[in-house]
Amino acid sequence: MEREHFDWPFLEDRHRRLATELDAWAASHVHDVHGDDVDASCRSLVKQLGQSGWLAHAVAGSEYGGAANVIDTRSICILRETLAYHAGLADFAFAMQGLGSGAISLAGTAQQKAAWLPRVARGEVISAFALSEPEAGSDVAAMSCAARLDGGHYVLDGEKTWISNGGIADLYVVFARTGELPGARGISAFIVTADTPGFEIAERIHVIAPHPLARLRFNNCRIAASQRIGESGEGFKIAMRTLDVFRTSVAAAALGFARRAMSEGLERARTRKMFNQTLSDFQLTQAKLAQMATTIDSAALLTYRAAWRRDGGHNVTREAAMAKLAATEGAQQVIDAALQMWGGMGVVSEQTVERLYREIRALRIYEGATEVQQLIIARELLKGAKA
Ligand SMILES: Cc1cc2nc3c(=O)[nH]c(=O)nc-3n(C[C@H](O)[C@H](O)[C@H](O)COP(=O)(O)OP(=O)(O)OC[C@H]3O[C@@H](n4cnc5c(N)ncnc54)[C@H](O)[C@@H]3O)c2cc1C
């Protein structure tokens, strides 16, 4: 993978070492084509990523198996960009271990952290983040899944959908309404294990870039009150803080896909013979390549700026939204242009550009669709204008 951008001043030498070591590891350990059994591939990737130490970057707290006491945004961006370049499913496996256990890293008790984080970091336990519902996606505060306190227990009833790792996860962090106040203020976070009576996988969902995904159902599902993460009513804040850590890394994953498409596009342009020349001899092709490279560099600058600012302790609401918006939308354009260069070959199943074309699509929707990022950026700008 091309690594010149890792020399940018946003990064430190430890990040450059991480990028070099991971790129070499990924080139020999992960493949972008996997068999039909996506669950098995995902389980095996989680194990490999854990055993090789990469998942340590996805959890916080050195005493709990984390690489550092706080999750380093630049490290997870490098990890996701590099893994996405090599294989979308490897990026997914890494990201979900972090997102799924993020609430525990950020707001768990010492006992919850000790019980889960070391195993998540070693790849022995698979985690999931269960926030969205059929009627509460972008408008997540409209959720209706309820958790009713009953003595020393909470009883969960309702549904969650689009839950990545649903069906293979051992640990689900579930957000449910505890009803202190309406909207965002009446939500709490809980740890639910896959074997809890009353919890079931209602439906497996098949998407254009296959990965484990499911609708979950809770029916009189009793969990100990000690499985609540953070204070009652703090769940929405915990969910937003978790997404805040990982949003910039979605941009990094999009960058990884875009860079792979760029390299595929360049290869095709240099080698495809037509009209007694090669595809790259045509200025129309050169314009396309120039636009692709410029889109990638702009997205990378926004992504690593957001990560660097966040690691410096700054609020990056606006910067992270800009990075996600530019990198995911830009990657879609870059991949489309690369696919076009491949002509008919570009739409053949499991060709690299065809796979990338499918992989990128959901990134423009999840963890805040593009329109939601636009609203966030505008809100931040208008807040500044009022001040
Ligand atoms: C592959 C995949 C994996 C996912 N994994 C998880 C997961 O692990 N955990 C989890 O909790 N959720 C997950 N999600 C859910 C994801 O976060 C939601 O799909 C997303 O929040 C959008 O919600 P929705 O699908 O209900 O779409 P809706 O909320 O119905 O939005 C539909 C569209 O409306 C537009 N829109 C939204 N808001 C506005 C606005 N204010 N103005 C104008 N237009 C707007 C956007 O274009 C959006 O795509 C996943 C989704 C996908 C596709």
Short mmCIF file of C-alpha atoms and ligand atoms in Angstrom, two decimals:
data_model
loop_
_atom_site.label_atom_id
_atom_site.label_comp_id
_atom_site.label_asym_id
_atom_site.label_seq_id
_atom_site.Cartn_x
_atom_site.Cartn_y
_atom_site.Cartn_z
CA MET A 1 0.00 0.00 0.00
CA GLU A 2 1.19 3.50 -0.81
CA ARG A 3 2.29 5.14 2.48
CA GLU A 4 3.62 8.60 1.65
CA HIS A 5 0.76 10.26 3.53
CA PHE A 6 1.88 8.61 6.75
CA ASP A 7 4.84 11.06 6.68
CA TRP A 8 2.44 13.95 7.23
CA PRO A 9 2.98 15.92 10.45
CA PHE A 10 -0.36 14.76 11.92
CA LEU A 11 1.35 11.46 12.73
CA GLU A 12 4.21 10.39 14.99
CA ASP A 13 6.91 7.78 14.41
CA ARG A 14 4.95 5.21 16.44
CA HIS A 15 2.10 5.59 13.93
CA ARG A 16 4.45 5.14 10.99
CA ARG A 17 5.85 1.97 12.57
CA LEU A 18 2.31 0.69 13.13
CA ALA A 19 1.41 1.36 9.47
CA THR A 20 4.50 -0.43 8.15
CA GLU A 21 4.12 -3.47 10.42
CA LEU A 22 0.39 -3.80 9.82
CA ASP A 23 0.70 -3.44 6.04
CA ALA A 24 3.25 -6.28 5.96
CA TRP A 25 1.10 -8.43 8.26
CA ALA A 26 -2.10 -7.80 6.30
CA ALA A 27 -0.42 -8.54 2.95
CA SER A 28 0.43 -12.03 4.16
CA HIS A 29 -2.48 -12.80 6.50
CA VAL A 30 -5.73 -11.48 5.04
CA HIS A 31 -7.36 -11.93 1.65
CA ASP A 32 -10.08 -9.88 0.05
CA VAL A 33 -11.83 -12.93 -1.30
CA HIS A 34 -13.41 -15.17 1.32
CA GLY A 35 -15.62 -18.20 1.05
CA ASP A 36 -19.40 -18.34 1.27
CA ASP A 37 -19.39 -18.71 5.05
CA VAL A 38 -19.02 -15.09 6.10
CA ASP A 39 -19.63 -15.95 9.78
CA ALA A 40 -16.71 -18.37 9.83
CA SER A 41 -14.46 -15.89 7.98
CA CYS A 42 -15.35 -13.18 10.43
CA ARG A 43 -14.76 -15.36 13.50
CA SER A 44 -11.41 -16.39 12.13
CA LEU A 45 -10.41 -12.78 11.35
CA VAL A 46 -11.31 -11.67 14.89
CA LYS A 47 -9.10 -14.45 16.29
CA GLN A 48 -6.20 -13.60 13.98
CA LEU A 49 -6.45 -9.87 14.71
CA GLY A 50 -6.55 -10.62 18.44
CA GLN A 51 -3.68 -13.11 18.46
CA SER A 52 -1.49 -10.74 16.46
CA GLY A 53 -2.12 -7.89 18.90
CA TRP A 54 -3.97 -5.48 16.57
CA LEU A 55 -7.21 -5.55 18.55
CA ALA A 56 -5.39 -4.08 21.56
CA HIS A 57 -5.79 -0.73 19.76
CA ALA A 58 -9.58 -1.09 19.77
CA VAL A 59 -9.99 -1.09 23.57
CA ALA A 60 -8.92 1.37 26.27
CA GLY A 61 -6.84 0.63 29.37
CA SER A 62 -3.44 -1.08 29.45
CA GLU A 63 -4.52 -3.12 32.49
CA TYR A 64 -7.42 -4.49 30.40
CA GLY A 65 -5.40 -5.51 27.36
CA GLY A 66 -5.56 -2.15 25.61
CA ALA A 67 -2.57 -0.71 23.74
CA ALA A 68 -2.99 2.54 25.72
CA ASN A 69 -5.21 4.03 28.40
CA VAL A 70 -7.32 5.89 25.87
CA ILE A 71 -8.15 4.78 22.34
CA ASP A 72 -5.72 6.56 20.01
CA THR A 73 -7.75 7.85 17.06
CA ARG A 74 -4.78 8.04 14.71
CA SER A 75 -3.88 4.40 15.43
CA ILE A 76 -7.40 3.14 14.74
CA CYS A 77 -7.50 5.22 11.56
CA ILE A 78 -4.24 3.67 10.35
CA LEU A 79 -5.51 0.22 11.27
CA ARG A 80 -8.80 0.69 9.45
CA GLU A 81 -7.30 2.34 6.38
CA THR A 82 -4.71 -0.42 6.01
CA LEU A 83 -7.08 -3.31 6.71
CA ALA A 84 -9.74 -1.88 4.35
CA TYR A 85 -7.10 -1.61 1.64
CA HIS A 86 -6.37 -5.32 1.97
CA ALA A 87 -9.81 -6.75 2.88
CA GLY A 88 -13.13 -5.14 3.82
CA LEU A 89 -14.08 -7.97 6.15
CA ALA A 90 -10.84 -7.58 8.14
CA ASP A 91 -11.60 -3.89 8.61
CA PHE A 92 -15.13 -4.78 9.67
CA ALA A 93 -13.91 -7.36 12.21
CA PHE A 94 -11.48 -4.86 13.72
CA ALA A 95 -13.93 -1.96 13.80
CA MET A 96 -16.75 -3.93 15.40
CA GLN A 97 -14.57 -5.16 18.26
CA GLY A 98 -13.92 -1.50 19.07
CA LEU A 99 -17.43 -0.17 18.48
CA GLY A 100 -19.06 -3.12 20.24
CA SER A 101 -16.98 -2.77 23.39
CA GLY A 102 -16.57 1.02 23.16
CA ALA A 103 -19.23 1.80 25.78
CA ILE A 104 -17.43 -0.48 28.26
CA SER A 105 -14.06 1.16 27.47
CA LEU A 106 -15.56 4.61 27.98
CA ALA A 107 -18.06 4.17 30.80
CA GLY A 108 -17.81 0.62 32.21
CA THR A 109 -17.06 -0.20 35.84
CA ALA A 110 -13.66 -1.73 36.68
CA GLN A 111 -15.43 -5.07 37.02
CA GLN A 112 -17.15 -4.79 33.61
CA LYS A 113 -13.88 -3.77 31.98
CA ALA A 114 -11.96 -6.64 33.59
CA ALA A 115 -14.67 -9.13 32.60
CA TRP A 116 -14.83 -8.16 28.91
CA LEU A 117 -12.08 -5.95 27.51
CA PRO A 118 -9.12 -8.37 27.78
CA ARG A 119 -11.12 -11.05 25.96
CA VAL A 120 -12.30 -8.61 23.29
CA ALA A 121 -8.67 -7.52 22.79
CA ARG A 122 -7.48 -11.12 22.47
CA GLY A 123 -10.22 -11.90 19.95
CA GLU A 124 -11.79 -14.52 22.24
CA VAL A 125 -15.11 -12.71 22.49
CA ILE A 126 -16.95 -11.04 19.59
CA SER A 127 -18.80 -7.81 20.34
CA ALA A 128 -21.69 -5.84 18.83
CA PHE A 129 -23.21 -2.38 19.21
CA ALA A 130 -27.02 -2.44 19.27
CA LEU A 131 -28.47 1.04 18.89
CA SER A 132 -30.63 1.20 15.71
CA GLU A 133 -34.23 0.05 15.54
CA PRO A 134 -36.68 -0.41 12.68
CA GLU A 135 -38.30 2.95 13.52
CA ALA A 136 -35.22 4.65 14.94
CA GLY A 137 -32.22 4.89 12.59
CA SER A 138 -31.06 8.44 11.87
CA ASP A 139 -33.54 9.60 14.52
CA VAL A 140 -32.06 7.32 17.13
CA ALA A 141 -33.64 9.10 20.11
CA ALA A 142 -37.00 7.78 18.85
CA MET A 143 -36.05 4.28 20.03
CA SER A 144 -38.68 2.21 21.79
CA CYS A 145 -36.82 -0.91 23.02
CA ALA A 146 -37.49 -0.74 26.78
CA ALA A 147 -35.63 -1.81 29.92
CA ARG A 148 -37.87 -1.95 33.02
CA LEU A 149 -36.29 -2.14 36.47
CA ASP A 150 -37.63 -5.09 38.45
CA GLY A 151 -35.87 -5.50 41.80
CA GLY A 152 -32.23 -6.35 41.12
CA HIS A 153 -32.89 -6.90 37.42
CA TYR A 154 -33.77 -5.08 34.23
CA VAL A 155 -36.28 -6.66 31.87
CA LEU A 156 -35.71 -5.83 28.19
CA ASP A 157 -38.48 -5.88 25.58
CA GLY A 158 -38.28 -4.72 21.98
CA GLU A 159 -36.16 -4.96 18.84
CA LYS A 160 -32.88 -3.75 17.39
CA THR A 161 -31.96 -3.97 13.74
CA TRP A 162 -28.98 -3.63 11.37
CA ILE A 163 -26.77 -4.98 14.14
CA SER A 164 -23.34 -5.83 12.77
CA ASN A 165 -21.97 -9.09 14.17
CA GLY A 166 -25.58 -9.99 15.02
CA GLY A 167 -25.71 -13.78 15.05
CA ILE A 168 -22.02 -14.33 15.86
CA ALA A 169 -21.41 -11.91 18.74
CA ASP A 170 -21.03 -13.12 22.34
CA LEU A 171 -21.43 -9.64 23.80
CA TYR A 172 -24.07 -7.08 22.78
CA VAL A 173 -24.05 -3.54 24.15
CA VAL A 174 -27.73 -2.66 23.94
CA PHE A 175 -29.27 0.78 24.30
CA ALA A 176 -32.80 0.79 25.70
CA ARG A 177 -35.32 3.21 27.10
CA THR A 178 -35.39 3.32 30.91
CA GLY A 179 -37.92 6.12 30.79
CA GLU A 180 -36.58 8.74 33.22
CA LEU A 181 -37.27 11.45 30.62
CA PRO A 182 -38.50 11.48 27.02
CA GLY A 183 -36.26 11.42 23.92
CA ALA A 184 -32.50 11.19 24.26
CA ARG A 185 -32.55 11.60 28.03
CA GLY A 186 -34.41 8.42 28.94
CA ILE A 187 -31.98 5.87 27.48
CA SER A 188 -29.50 3.56 29.26
CA ALA A 189 -26.80 1.15 28.05
CA PHE A 190 -26.61 -2.54 28.97
CA ILE A 191 -24.39 -5.57 28.51
CA VAL A 192 -26.40 -8.51 27.14
CA THR A 193 -24.74 -11.84 26.45
CA ALA A 194 -25.88 -13.96 23.50
CA ASP A 195 -27.00 -16.80 25.77
CA THR A 196 -29.44 -14.72 27.88
CA PRO A 197 -32.95 -16.25 27.93
CA GLY A 198 -35.39 -13.94 26.14
CA PHE A 199 -32.75 -12.74 23.68
CA GLU A 200 -32.93 -14.05 20.13
CA ILE A 201 -31.77 -13.40 16.60
CA ALA A 202 -35.09 -12.59 14.90
CA GLU A 203 -33.64 -12.42 11.38
CA ARG A 204 -30.31 -12.53 9.59
CA ILE A 205 -30.01 -9.68 7.07
CA HIS A 206 -28.12 -10.14 3.80
CA VAL A 207 -26.48 -7.04 2.35
CA ILE A 208 -24.54 -6.18 -0.82
CA ALA A 209 -21.17 -6.55 0.88
CA PRO A 210 -21.77 -9.66 3.02
CA HIS A 211 -20.96 -9.49 6.70
CA PRO A 212 -22.78 -10.78 9.78
CA LEU A 213 -25.84 -8.59 10.33
CA ALA A 214 -29.10 -9.24 12.17
CA ARG A 215 -32.32 -8.03 13.69
CA LEU A 216 -32.43 -8.80 17.41
CA ARG A 217 -35.47 -9.45 19.56
CA PHE A 218 -35.77 -9.07 23.35
CA ASN A 219 -38.77 -10.75 24.92
CA ASN A 220 -38.93 -10.55 28.70
CA CYS A 221 -35.13 -10.69 28.68
CA ARG A 222 -33.87 -10.41 32.28
CA ILE A 223 -30.40 -9.17 33.04
CA ALA A 224 -28.78 -8.22 36.36
CA ALA A 225 -28.95 -4.52 37.22
CA SER A 226 -25.13 -4.65 37.46
CA GLN A 227 -25.06 -5.11 33.66
CA ARG A 228 -26.04 -1.49 33.13
CA ILE A 229 -23.15 0.60 31.78
CA GLY A 230 -22.89 4.05 33.35
CA GLU A 231 -25.72 5.84 35.08
CA SER A 232 -29.37 5.29 34.27
CA GLY A 233 -30.43 7.82 31.62
CA GLU A 234 -26.84 8.32 30.41
CA GLY A 235 -27.11 5.81 27.55
CA PHE A 236 -27.59 8.29 24.72
CA LYS A 237 -24.51 10.24 25.78
CA ILE A 238 -22.52 7.01 26.02
CA ALA A 239 -23.65 5.97 22.52
CA MET A 240 -22.70 9.38 21.09
CA ARG A 241 -19.30 9.33 22.84
CA THR A 242 -18.66 5.85 21.41
CA LEU A 243 -19.61 6.96 17.89
CA ASP A 244 -17.46 10.05 18.36
CA VAL A 245 -14.39 7.85 18.90
CA PHE A 246 -15.10 5.73 15.84
CA ARG A 247 -16.65 8.19 13.33
CA THR A 248 -13.28 9.43 12.05
CA SER A 249 -12.20 5.83 11.58
CA VAL A 250 -15.12 5.24 9.17
CA ALA A 251 -13.52 7.94 7.02
CA ALA A 252 -10.21 6.07 7.28
CA ALA A 253 -11.82 2.81 6.14
CA ALA A 254 -13.30 4.65 3.14
CA LEU A 255 -9.82 5.95 2.37
CA GLY A 256 -8.44 2.41 2.40
CA PHE A 257 -11.08 1.32 -0.13
CA ALA A 258 -10.40 4.40 -2.29
CA ARG A 259 -6.63 3.84 -2.28
CA ARG A 260 -7.11 0.24 -3.34
CA ALA A 261 -9.37 1.42 -6.18
CA MET A 262 -6.73 3.97 -7.20
CA SER A 263 -4.08 1.30 -7.41
CA GLU A 264 -6.42 -0.96 -9.42
CA GLY A 265 -7.29 1.96 -11.73
CA LEU A 266 -3.63 2.83 -12.30
CA GLU A 267 -2.76 -0.76 -13.08
CA ARG A 268 -5.56 -1.03 -15.61
CA ALA A 269 -4.75 2.34 -17.19
CA ARG A 270 -1.09 1.37 -17.63
CA THR A 271 -1.73 -2.04 -19.11
CA ARG A 272 -4.98 -2.00 -21.12
CA LYS A 273 -4.21 -1.73 -24.84
CA MET A 274 -6.71 0.01 -27.10
CA PHE A 275 -6.63 2.05 -30.32
CA ASN A 276 -2.88 1.19 -30.68
CA GLN A 277 -2.16 2.92 -27.38
CA THR A 278 -2.76 2.22 -23.71
CA LEU A 279 -5.71 3.54 -21.73
CA SER A 280 -3.39 5.87 -19.77
CA ASP A 281 -2.25 7.63 -22.97
CA PHE A 282 -5.63 9.32 -23.27
CA GLN A 283 -6.11 12.68 -21.61
CA LEU A 284 -9.62 11.70 -20.56
CA THR A 285 -8.06 8.92 -18.50
CA GLN A 286 -5.40 11.24 -17.10
CA ALA A 287 -8.08 13.70 -15.99
CA LYS A 288 -9.91 10.88 -14.26
CA LEU A 289 -6.73 9.74 -12.47
CA ALA A 290 -5.91 13.29 -11.40
CA GLN A 291 -9.39 13.76 -9.96
CA MET A 292 -9.21 10.43 -8.12
CA ALA A 293 -5.84 11.27 -6.54
CA THR A 294 -7.00 14.75 -5.53
CA THR A 295 -10.19 13.37 -3.97
CA ILE A 296 -8.15 10.85 -1.97
CA ASP A 297 -5.62 13.40 -0.71
CA SER A 298 -8.35 15.88 0.33
CA ALA A 299 -10.18 13.14 2.22
CA ALA A 300 -6.96 11.94 3.84
CA LEU A 301 -6.07 15.46 4.99
CA LEU A 302 -9.51 15.89 6.58
CA THR A 303 -9.37 12.43 8.17
CA TYR A 304 -5.95 12.74 9.75
CA ARG A 305 -6.64 16.33 10.80
CA ALA A 306 -9.72 15.14 12.71
CA ALA A 307 -7.80 12.22 14.26
CA TRP A 308 -4.87 14.43 15.28
CA ARG A 309 -7.14 17.10 16.81
CA ARG A 310 -9.07 14.44 18.70
CA ASP A 311 -5.89 12.86 20.09
CA GLY A 312 -4.87 16.37 21.18
CA GLY A 313 -7.97 16.51 23.38
CA HIS A 314 -10.04 18.82 21.18
CA ASN A 315 -13.72 18.53 20.36
CA VAL A 316 -13.89 17.34 16.74
CA THR A 317 -17.62 17.21 16.09
CA ARG A 318 -17.28 19.36 12.96
CA GLU A 319 -13.94 17.94 11.77
CA ALA A 320 -15.03 14.30 12.16
CA ALA A 321 -18.29 14.98 10.31
CA MET A 322 -16.35 16.66 7.47
CA ALA A 323 -13.93 13.73 7.31
CA LYS A 324 -16.70 11.12 7.18
CA LEU A 325 -18.68 13.06 4.60
CA ALA A 326 -15.73 13.78 2.29
CA ALA A 327 -14.04 10.39 2.60
CA THR A 328 -17.09 8.19 2.11
CA GLU A 329 -18.62 10.24 -0.72
CA GLY A 330 -15.20 10.71 -2.33
CA ALA A 331 -14.36 7.00 -2.10
CA GLN A 332 -17.60 6.14 -3.87
CA GLN A 333 -16.58 8.42 -6.77
CA VAL A 334 -13.01 7.09 -6.89
CA ILE A 335 -14.20 3.48 -6.89
CA ASP A 336 -16.78 4.19 -9.57
CA ALA A 337 -14.10 5.79 -11.77
CA ALA A 338 -11.76 2.82 -11.25
CA LEU A 339 -14.54 0.38 -12.11
CA GLN A 340 -15.27 2.34 -15.29
CA MET A 341 -11.62 1.95 -16.36
CA TRP A 342 -11.92 -1.80 -15.98
CA GLY A 343 -14.82 -1.84 -18.45
CA GLY A 344 -16.80 -5.08 -18.53
CA MET A 345 -14.25 -6.73 -16.25
CA GLY A 346 -15.20 -4.19 -13.60
CA VAL A 347 -18.64 -5.65 -13.05
CA VAL A 348 -17.58 -9.29 -12.88
CA SER A 349 -18.38 -10.77 -9.45
CA GLU A 350 -15.46 -10.74 -7.00
CA GLN A 351 -13.20 -8.63 -9.20
CA THR A 352 -11.47 -6.25 -6.78
CA VAL A 353 -13.20 -3.11 -8.14
CA GLU A 354 -16.59 -4.84 -8.13
CA ARG A 355 -16.09 -5.83 -4.49
CA LEU A 356 -14.99 -2.30 -3.56
CA TYR A 357 -18.06 -0.89 -5.33
CA ARG A 358 -20.26 -2.94 -3.00
CA GLU A 359 -18.10 -2.47 0.12
CA ILE A 360 -18.18 1.33 0.12
CA ARG A 361 -21.91 1.83 -0.19
CA ALA A 362 -23.02 1.27 3.40
CA LEU A 363 -20.36 3.63 4.78
CA ARG A 364 -22.34 6.56 3.37
CA ILE A 365 -25.31 5.43 5.48
CA TYR A 366 -24.16 4.01 8.82
CA GLU A 367 -22.81 5.90 11.84
CA GLY A 368 -24.70 8.94 10.56
CA ALA A 369 -25.72 9.17 6.89
CA THR A 370 -24.13 11.86 4.70
CA GLU A 371 -27.15 14.14 5.22
CA VAL A 372 -26.76 13.80 8.99
CA GLN A 373 -23.08 14.81 8.69
CA GLN A 374 -24.11 17.84 6.64
CA LEU A 375 -26.55 18.86 9.36
CA ILE A 376 -23.88 18.43 12.04
CA ILE A 377 -21.40 20.60 10.12
CA ALA A 378 -23.99 23.31 9.49
CA ARG A 379 -25.12 23.25 13.13
CA GLU A 380 -21.53 23.72 14.31
CA LEU A 381 -20.99 26.58 11.85
CA LEU A 382 -24.18 28.33 12.88
CA LYS A 383 -23.35 27.87 16.56
CA GLY A 384 -20.03 29.64 15.86
CA ALA A 385 -21.82 32.40 13.96
CA LYS A 386 -24.11 33.11 16.95
CA ALA A 387 -21.24 33.26 19.45
C1 LIG B 1 -24.37 -2.42 6.75
C2 LIG B 1 -24.93 -1.72 7.95
C3 LIG B 1 -24.41 -1.97 9.21
C4 LIG B 1 -24.94 -1.36 10.34
N1 LIG B 1 -24.46 -1.67 11.58
C5 LIG B 1 -25.07 -1.14 12.68
C6 LIG B 1 -24.67 -1.55 14.00
O1 LIG B 1 -23.74 -2.36 14.17
N2 LIG B 1 -25.35 -1.06 15.06
C7 LIG B 1 -26.38 -0.18 14.92
O2 LIG B 1 -26.93 0.23 15.93
N3 LIG B 1 -26.78 0.24 13.70
C8 LIG B 1 -26.14 -0.22 12.57
N4 LIG B 1 -26.55 0.18 11.32
C9 LIG B 1 -27.70 1.08 11.19
C10 LIG B 1 -27.35 2.45 10.65
O3 LIG B 1 -26.71 3.21 11.62
C11 LIG B 1 -28.65 3.04 10.13
O4 LIG B 1 -28.99 2.35 8.95
C12 LIG B 1 -28.54 4.52 9.87
O5 LIG B 1 -28.47 5.22 11.09
C13 LIG B 1 -29.72 5.04 9.04
O6 LIG B 1 -30.92 4.65 9.63
P1 LIG B 1 -32.07 3.99 8.72
O7 LIG B 1 -31.48 2.86 7.99
O8 LIG B 1 -33.23 3.73 9.60
O9 LIG B 1 -32.41 5.11 7.67
P2 LIG B 1 -33.35 6.42 7.90
O10 LIG B 1 -33.12 6.98 9.27
O11 LIG B 1 -34.72 5.99 7.51
O12 LIG B 1 -32.73 7.37 6.85
C14 LIG B 1 -32.90 7.12 5.44
C15 LIG B 1 -32.15 8.19 4.68
O13 LIG B 1 -32.72 9.45 4.97
C16 LIG B 1 -31.75 10.45 4.80
N5 LIG B 1 -31.79 11.33 5.96
C17 LIG B 1 -31.59 11.01 7.26
N6 LIG B 1 -31.73 12.09 8.04
C18 LIG B 1 -32.04 13.12 7.21
C19 LIG B 1 -32.33 14.51 7.40
N7 LIG B 1 -32.34 15.05 8.63
N8 LIG B 1 -32.61 15.27 6.31
C20 LIG B 1 -32.63 14.72 5.08
N9 LIG B 1 -32.36 13.44 4.83
C21 LIG B 1 -32.07 12.64 5.87
C22 LIG B 1 -30.40 9.76 4.62
O14 LIG B 1 -30.05 9.76 3.24
C23 LIG B 1 -30.68 8.35 5.07
O15 LIG B 1 -29.85 7.41 4.42
C24 LIG B 1 -26.00 -0.43 10.18
C25 LIG B 1 -26.50 -0.14 8.89
C26 LIG B 1 -25.97 -0.77 7.80
C27 LIG B 1 -26.56 -0.46 6.44
#
